[in-house]
Short mmCIF file of C-alpha atoms in Angstrom, two decimals:
data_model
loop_
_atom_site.label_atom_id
_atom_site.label_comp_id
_atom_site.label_asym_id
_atom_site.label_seq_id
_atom_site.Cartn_x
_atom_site.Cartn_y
_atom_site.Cartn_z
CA UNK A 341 77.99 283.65 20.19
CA UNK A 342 75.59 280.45 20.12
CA UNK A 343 72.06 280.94 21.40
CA UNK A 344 71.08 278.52 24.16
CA UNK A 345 67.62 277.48 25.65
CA UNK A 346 67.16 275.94 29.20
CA UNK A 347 64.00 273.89 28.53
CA UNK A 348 64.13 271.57 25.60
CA UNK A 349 61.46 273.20 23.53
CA UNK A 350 59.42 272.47 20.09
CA UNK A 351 57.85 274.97 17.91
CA UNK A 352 55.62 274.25 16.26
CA UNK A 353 54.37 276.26 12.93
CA UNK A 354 51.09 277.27 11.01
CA UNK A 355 48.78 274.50 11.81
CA UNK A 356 45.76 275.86 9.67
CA UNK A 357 42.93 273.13 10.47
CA UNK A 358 44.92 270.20 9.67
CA UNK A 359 44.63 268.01 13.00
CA UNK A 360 45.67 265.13 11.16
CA UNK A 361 48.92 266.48 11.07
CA UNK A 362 49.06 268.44 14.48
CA UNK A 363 48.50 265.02 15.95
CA UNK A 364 50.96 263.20 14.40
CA UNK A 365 53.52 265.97 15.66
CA UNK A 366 52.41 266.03 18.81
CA UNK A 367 53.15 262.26 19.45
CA UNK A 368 56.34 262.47 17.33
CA UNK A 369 57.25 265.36 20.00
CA UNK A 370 56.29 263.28 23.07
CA UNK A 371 57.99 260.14 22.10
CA UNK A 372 61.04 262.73 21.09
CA UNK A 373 61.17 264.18 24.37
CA UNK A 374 60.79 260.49 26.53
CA UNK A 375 63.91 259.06 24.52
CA UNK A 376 65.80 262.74 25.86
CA UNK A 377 64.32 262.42 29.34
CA UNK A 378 63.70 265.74 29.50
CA UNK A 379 59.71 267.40 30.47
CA UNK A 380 59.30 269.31 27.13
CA UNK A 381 57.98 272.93 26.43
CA UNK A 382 55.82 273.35 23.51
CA UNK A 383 55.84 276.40 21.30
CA UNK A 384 52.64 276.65 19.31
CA UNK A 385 53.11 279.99 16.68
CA UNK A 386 50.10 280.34 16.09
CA UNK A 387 47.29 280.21 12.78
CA UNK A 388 45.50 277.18 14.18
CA UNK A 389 42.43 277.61 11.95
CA UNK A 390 41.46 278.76 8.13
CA UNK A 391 41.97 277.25 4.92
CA UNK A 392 42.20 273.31 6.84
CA UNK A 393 39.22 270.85 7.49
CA UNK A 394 39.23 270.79 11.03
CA UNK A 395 40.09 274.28 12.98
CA UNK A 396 37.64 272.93 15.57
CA UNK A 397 39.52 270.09 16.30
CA UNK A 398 42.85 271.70 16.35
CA UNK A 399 41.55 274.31 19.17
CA UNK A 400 40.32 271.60 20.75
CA UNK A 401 43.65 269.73 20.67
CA UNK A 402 45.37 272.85 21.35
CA UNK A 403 43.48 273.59 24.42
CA UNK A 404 43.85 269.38 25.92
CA UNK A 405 47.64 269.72 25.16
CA UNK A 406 47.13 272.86 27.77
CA UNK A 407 46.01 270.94 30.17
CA UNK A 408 49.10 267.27 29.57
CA UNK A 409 50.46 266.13 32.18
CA UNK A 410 53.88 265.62 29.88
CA UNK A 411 54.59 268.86 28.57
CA UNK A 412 54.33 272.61 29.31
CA UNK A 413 52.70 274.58 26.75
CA UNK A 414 52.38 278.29 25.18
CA UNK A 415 49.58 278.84 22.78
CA UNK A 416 50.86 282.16 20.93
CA UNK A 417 48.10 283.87 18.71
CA UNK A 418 47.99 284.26 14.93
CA UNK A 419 46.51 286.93 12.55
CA UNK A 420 43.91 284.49 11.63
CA UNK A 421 42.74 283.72 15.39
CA UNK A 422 42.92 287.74 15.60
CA UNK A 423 40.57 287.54 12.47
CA UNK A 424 38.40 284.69 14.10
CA UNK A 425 37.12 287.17 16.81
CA UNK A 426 37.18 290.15 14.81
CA UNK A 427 34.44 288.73 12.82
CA UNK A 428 33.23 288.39 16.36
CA UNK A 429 32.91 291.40 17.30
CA UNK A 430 33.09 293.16 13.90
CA UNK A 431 30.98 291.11 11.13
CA UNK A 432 31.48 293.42 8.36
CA UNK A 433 34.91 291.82 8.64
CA UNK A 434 33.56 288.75 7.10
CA UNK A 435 34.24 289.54 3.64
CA UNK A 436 38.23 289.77 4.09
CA UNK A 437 38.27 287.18 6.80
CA UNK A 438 35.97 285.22 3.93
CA UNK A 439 39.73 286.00 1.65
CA UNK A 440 41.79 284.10 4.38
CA UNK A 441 40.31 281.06 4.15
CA UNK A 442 37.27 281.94 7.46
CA UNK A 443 34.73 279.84 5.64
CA UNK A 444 36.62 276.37 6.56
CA UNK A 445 36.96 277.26 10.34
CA UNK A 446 32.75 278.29 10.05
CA UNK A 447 32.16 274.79 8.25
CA UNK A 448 34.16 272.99 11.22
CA UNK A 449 31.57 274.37 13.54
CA UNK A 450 28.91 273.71 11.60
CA UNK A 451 28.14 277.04 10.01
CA UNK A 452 28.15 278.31 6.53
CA UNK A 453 29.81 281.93 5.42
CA UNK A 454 27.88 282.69 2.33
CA UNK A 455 30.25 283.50 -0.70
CA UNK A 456 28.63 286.31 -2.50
CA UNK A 457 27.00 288.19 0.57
CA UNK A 458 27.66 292.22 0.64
CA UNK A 459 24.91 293.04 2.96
CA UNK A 460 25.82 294.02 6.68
CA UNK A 461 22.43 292.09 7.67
CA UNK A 462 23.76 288.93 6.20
CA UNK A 463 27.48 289.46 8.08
CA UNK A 464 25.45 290.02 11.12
CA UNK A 465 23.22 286.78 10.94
CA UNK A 466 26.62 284.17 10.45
CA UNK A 467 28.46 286.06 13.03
CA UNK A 468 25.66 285.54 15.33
CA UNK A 469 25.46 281.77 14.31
CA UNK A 470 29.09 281.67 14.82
CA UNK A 471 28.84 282.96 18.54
CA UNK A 472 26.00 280.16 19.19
CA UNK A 473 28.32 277.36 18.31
CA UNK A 474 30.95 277.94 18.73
CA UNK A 475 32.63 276.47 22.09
CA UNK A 476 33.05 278.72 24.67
CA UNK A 477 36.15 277.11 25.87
CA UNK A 478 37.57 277.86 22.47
CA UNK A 479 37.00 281.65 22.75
CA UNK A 480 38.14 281.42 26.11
CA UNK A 481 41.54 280.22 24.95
CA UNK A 482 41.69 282.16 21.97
CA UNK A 483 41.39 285.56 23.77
CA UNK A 484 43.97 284.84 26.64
CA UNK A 485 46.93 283.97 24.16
CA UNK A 486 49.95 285.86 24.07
CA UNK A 487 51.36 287.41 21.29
CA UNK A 488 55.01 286.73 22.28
CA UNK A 489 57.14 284.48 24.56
CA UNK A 490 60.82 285.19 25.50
CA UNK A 491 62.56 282.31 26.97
CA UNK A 492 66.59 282.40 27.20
CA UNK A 493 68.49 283.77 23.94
CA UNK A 494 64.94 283.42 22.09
CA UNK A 495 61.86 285.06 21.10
CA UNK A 496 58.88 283.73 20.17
CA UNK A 497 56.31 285.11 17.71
CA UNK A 498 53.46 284.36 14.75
CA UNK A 499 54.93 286.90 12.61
CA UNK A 500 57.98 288.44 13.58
CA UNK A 501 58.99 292.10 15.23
CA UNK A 502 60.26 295.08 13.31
CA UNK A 503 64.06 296.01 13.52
CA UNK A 504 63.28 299.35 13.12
CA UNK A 505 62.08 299.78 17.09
CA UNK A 506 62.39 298.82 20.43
CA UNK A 507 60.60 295.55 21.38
CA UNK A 508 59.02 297.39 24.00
CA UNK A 509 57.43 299.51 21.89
CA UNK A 510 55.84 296.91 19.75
CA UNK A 511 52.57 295.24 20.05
CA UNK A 512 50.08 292.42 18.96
CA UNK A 513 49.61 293.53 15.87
CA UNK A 514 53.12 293.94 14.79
CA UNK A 515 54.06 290.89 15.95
CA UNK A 516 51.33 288.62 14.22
CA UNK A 517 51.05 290.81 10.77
CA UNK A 518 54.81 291.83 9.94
CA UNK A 519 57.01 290.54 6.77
CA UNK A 520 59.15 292.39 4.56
CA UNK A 521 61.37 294.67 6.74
CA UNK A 522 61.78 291.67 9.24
CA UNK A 523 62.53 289.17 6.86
CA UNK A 524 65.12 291.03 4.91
CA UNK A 525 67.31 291.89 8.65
CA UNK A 526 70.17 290.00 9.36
CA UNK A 527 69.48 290.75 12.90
CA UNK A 528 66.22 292.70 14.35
CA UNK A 529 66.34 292.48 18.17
CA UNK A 530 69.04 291.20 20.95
CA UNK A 531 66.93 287.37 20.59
CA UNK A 532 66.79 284.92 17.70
CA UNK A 533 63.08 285.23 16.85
CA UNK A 534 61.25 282.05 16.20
CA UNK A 535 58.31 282.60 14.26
CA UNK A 536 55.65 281.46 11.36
CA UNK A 537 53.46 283.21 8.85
CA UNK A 538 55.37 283.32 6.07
CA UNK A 539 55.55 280.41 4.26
CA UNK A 540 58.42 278.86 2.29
CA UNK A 541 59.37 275.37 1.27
CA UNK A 542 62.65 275.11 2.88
CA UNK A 543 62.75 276.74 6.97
CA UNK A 544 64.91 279.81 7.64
CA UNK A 545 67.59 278.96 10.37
CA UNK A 546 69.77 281.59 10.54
CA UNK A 547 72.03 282.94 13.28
CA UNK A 548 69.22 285.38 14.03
CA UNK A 549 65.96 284.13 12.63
CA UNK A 550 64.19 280.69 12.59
CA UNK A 551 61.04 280.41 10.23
CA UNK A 552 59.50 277.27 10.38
CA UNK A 553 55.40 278.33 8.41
CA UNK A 554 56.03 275.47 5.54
CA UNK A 555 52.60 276.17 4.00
CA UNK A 556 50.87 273.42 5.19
CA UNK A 557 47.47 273.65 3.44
CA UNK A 558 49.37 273.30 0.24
CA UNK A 559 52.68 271.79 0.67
CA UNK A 560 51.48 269.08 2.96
CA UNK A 561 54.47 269.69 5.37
CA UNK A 562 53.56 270.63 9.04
CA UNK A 563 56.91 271.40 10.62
CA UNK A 564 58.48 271.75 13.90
CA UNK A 565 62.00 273.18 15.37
CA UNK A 566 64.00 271.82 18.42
CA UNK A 567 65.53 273.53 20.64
CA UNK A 568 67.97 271.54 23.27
CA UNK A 569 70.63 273.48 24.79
CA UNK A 570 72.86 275.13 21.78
CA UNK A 571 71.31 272.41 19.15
CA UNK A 572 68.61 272.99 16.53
CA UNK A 573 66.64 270.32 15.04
CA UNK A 574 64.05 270.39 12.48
CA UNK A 575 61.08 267.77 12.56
CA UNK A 576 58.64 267.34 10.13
CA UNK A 577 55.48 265.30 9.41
CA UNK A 578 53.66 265.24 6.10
CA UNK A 579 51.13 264.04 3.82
CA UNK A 580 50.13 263.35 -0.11
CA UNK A 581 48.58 266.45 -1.12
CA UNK A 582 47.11 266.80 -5.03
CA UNK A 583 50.07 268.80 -6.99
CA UNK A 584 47.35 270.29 -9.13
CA UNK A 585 46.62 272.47 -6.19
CA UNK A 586 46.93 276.44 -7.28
CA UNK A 587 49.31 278.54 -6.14
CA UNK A 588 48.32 279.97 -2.74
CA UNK A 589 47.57 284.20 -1.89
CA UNK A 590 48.99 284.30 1.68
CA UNK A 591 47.92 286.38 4.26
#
């Protein structure tokens, strides 16, 4: 059986504060979609900030592109936006948040996260700073996304679902922290599941799974999947990035 989708759609995977990039796909997607015709729907998987230069910017483009006249759009959230307001409201969560690469998005609004700190009082002081500059509009968006979006024969996610239980009895957290038992199904729900998060150099497209996180903050590669009808199409935009770069943890 082929999987079909109404709506010619792009998805779009882990962004992680490289705008550069994000807007270079963005008008590679609208001048895609013109030549086709069709009104597009885009597919954002989440992990818009961390690790990247400019998460500011890329929530800011995220939440314009809401608001095109050209496209629909559906802003899914990531582990690191859930990590973004978890520091939030929790700023003892700083430290691991610190781990996934927190301090960039901080820097992008002006803020730094200090690199040694252990005391609650400190946590508490750039947390506060935080929620003064940060832009409202931007927490606004970030606590309305979704953490899934069904749409024909597929399902849309950060992370994936788990194949060992009913989608209906999954949540957020399953669906923007999961790896090893989803990746290593052939098939874990009745939908081919779109979805980020765990990086690798060449996409999955299989039958049943379509994993498009190309680790952008070191691989240079921001990449996109297209979905018109029965066909799949991969699109890609990149960058020189320095090849001395470490390997990354991921998280």
């Amino acid at each position: 059986m082929t999987s079909r989708i109404a709506q010619l759609t792009y998805a779009i995977g882990d962004i992680h504060g490289y705008d550069d990039l994000f807007e270079r796909m963005i008008d590679r997607i609208q001048v895609d979609a013109k030549l086709l015709g069709e009104r597009p729907r885009i597919v954002l998987l989440g992990d818009y900030v961390d690790r990247g230069p400019a998460s500011r910017q890329v929530l800011e483009r995220v939440r314009r592109l809401q608001h095109a006249p050209w496209c629909d759009v559906v802003a899914l959230m990531g582990n690191h936006e859930e990590a973004l307001l978890r520091f939030l409201d929790e700023p003892e969560f700083g430290d691991t948040w610190r781990d996934w690469g927190g301090a960039a998005t901080l820097d992008s609004y002006g803020v730094a996260m200090p690199y040694m700190a252990r005391s609650a009082e400190i946590w508490e002081e750039v947390s506060r700073r935080f929620a003064e500059k940060a832009d409202p509009a931007h927490l606004e968006m970030l606590r309305a996304m979704p953490s899934s979006f069904q749409a024909d024969d597929y399902l849309f996610v950060h992370a994936g679902v788990d194949p060992d239980r009913p989608l209906a009895e999954q949540d957020g957290a399953t669906f923007m922290y999961i790896r090893g038992r989803f990746l290593r199904a052939d098939q874990s729900c009745e939908y081919v599941v779109v979805h980020g998060h765990s990086p690798h150099k060449v996409p999955a497209n299989t039958r049943w799974r379509i994993g498009i996180d190309t680790g952008v903050y070191y691989s240079g590669i921001l990449t996109a999947m297209r979905l018109h009808g029965d066909a799949r199409d991969l699109l890609q935009v990149s960058r020189e990035m320095d090849t001395d770069r470490p390997s990354p943890v991921f998280f």
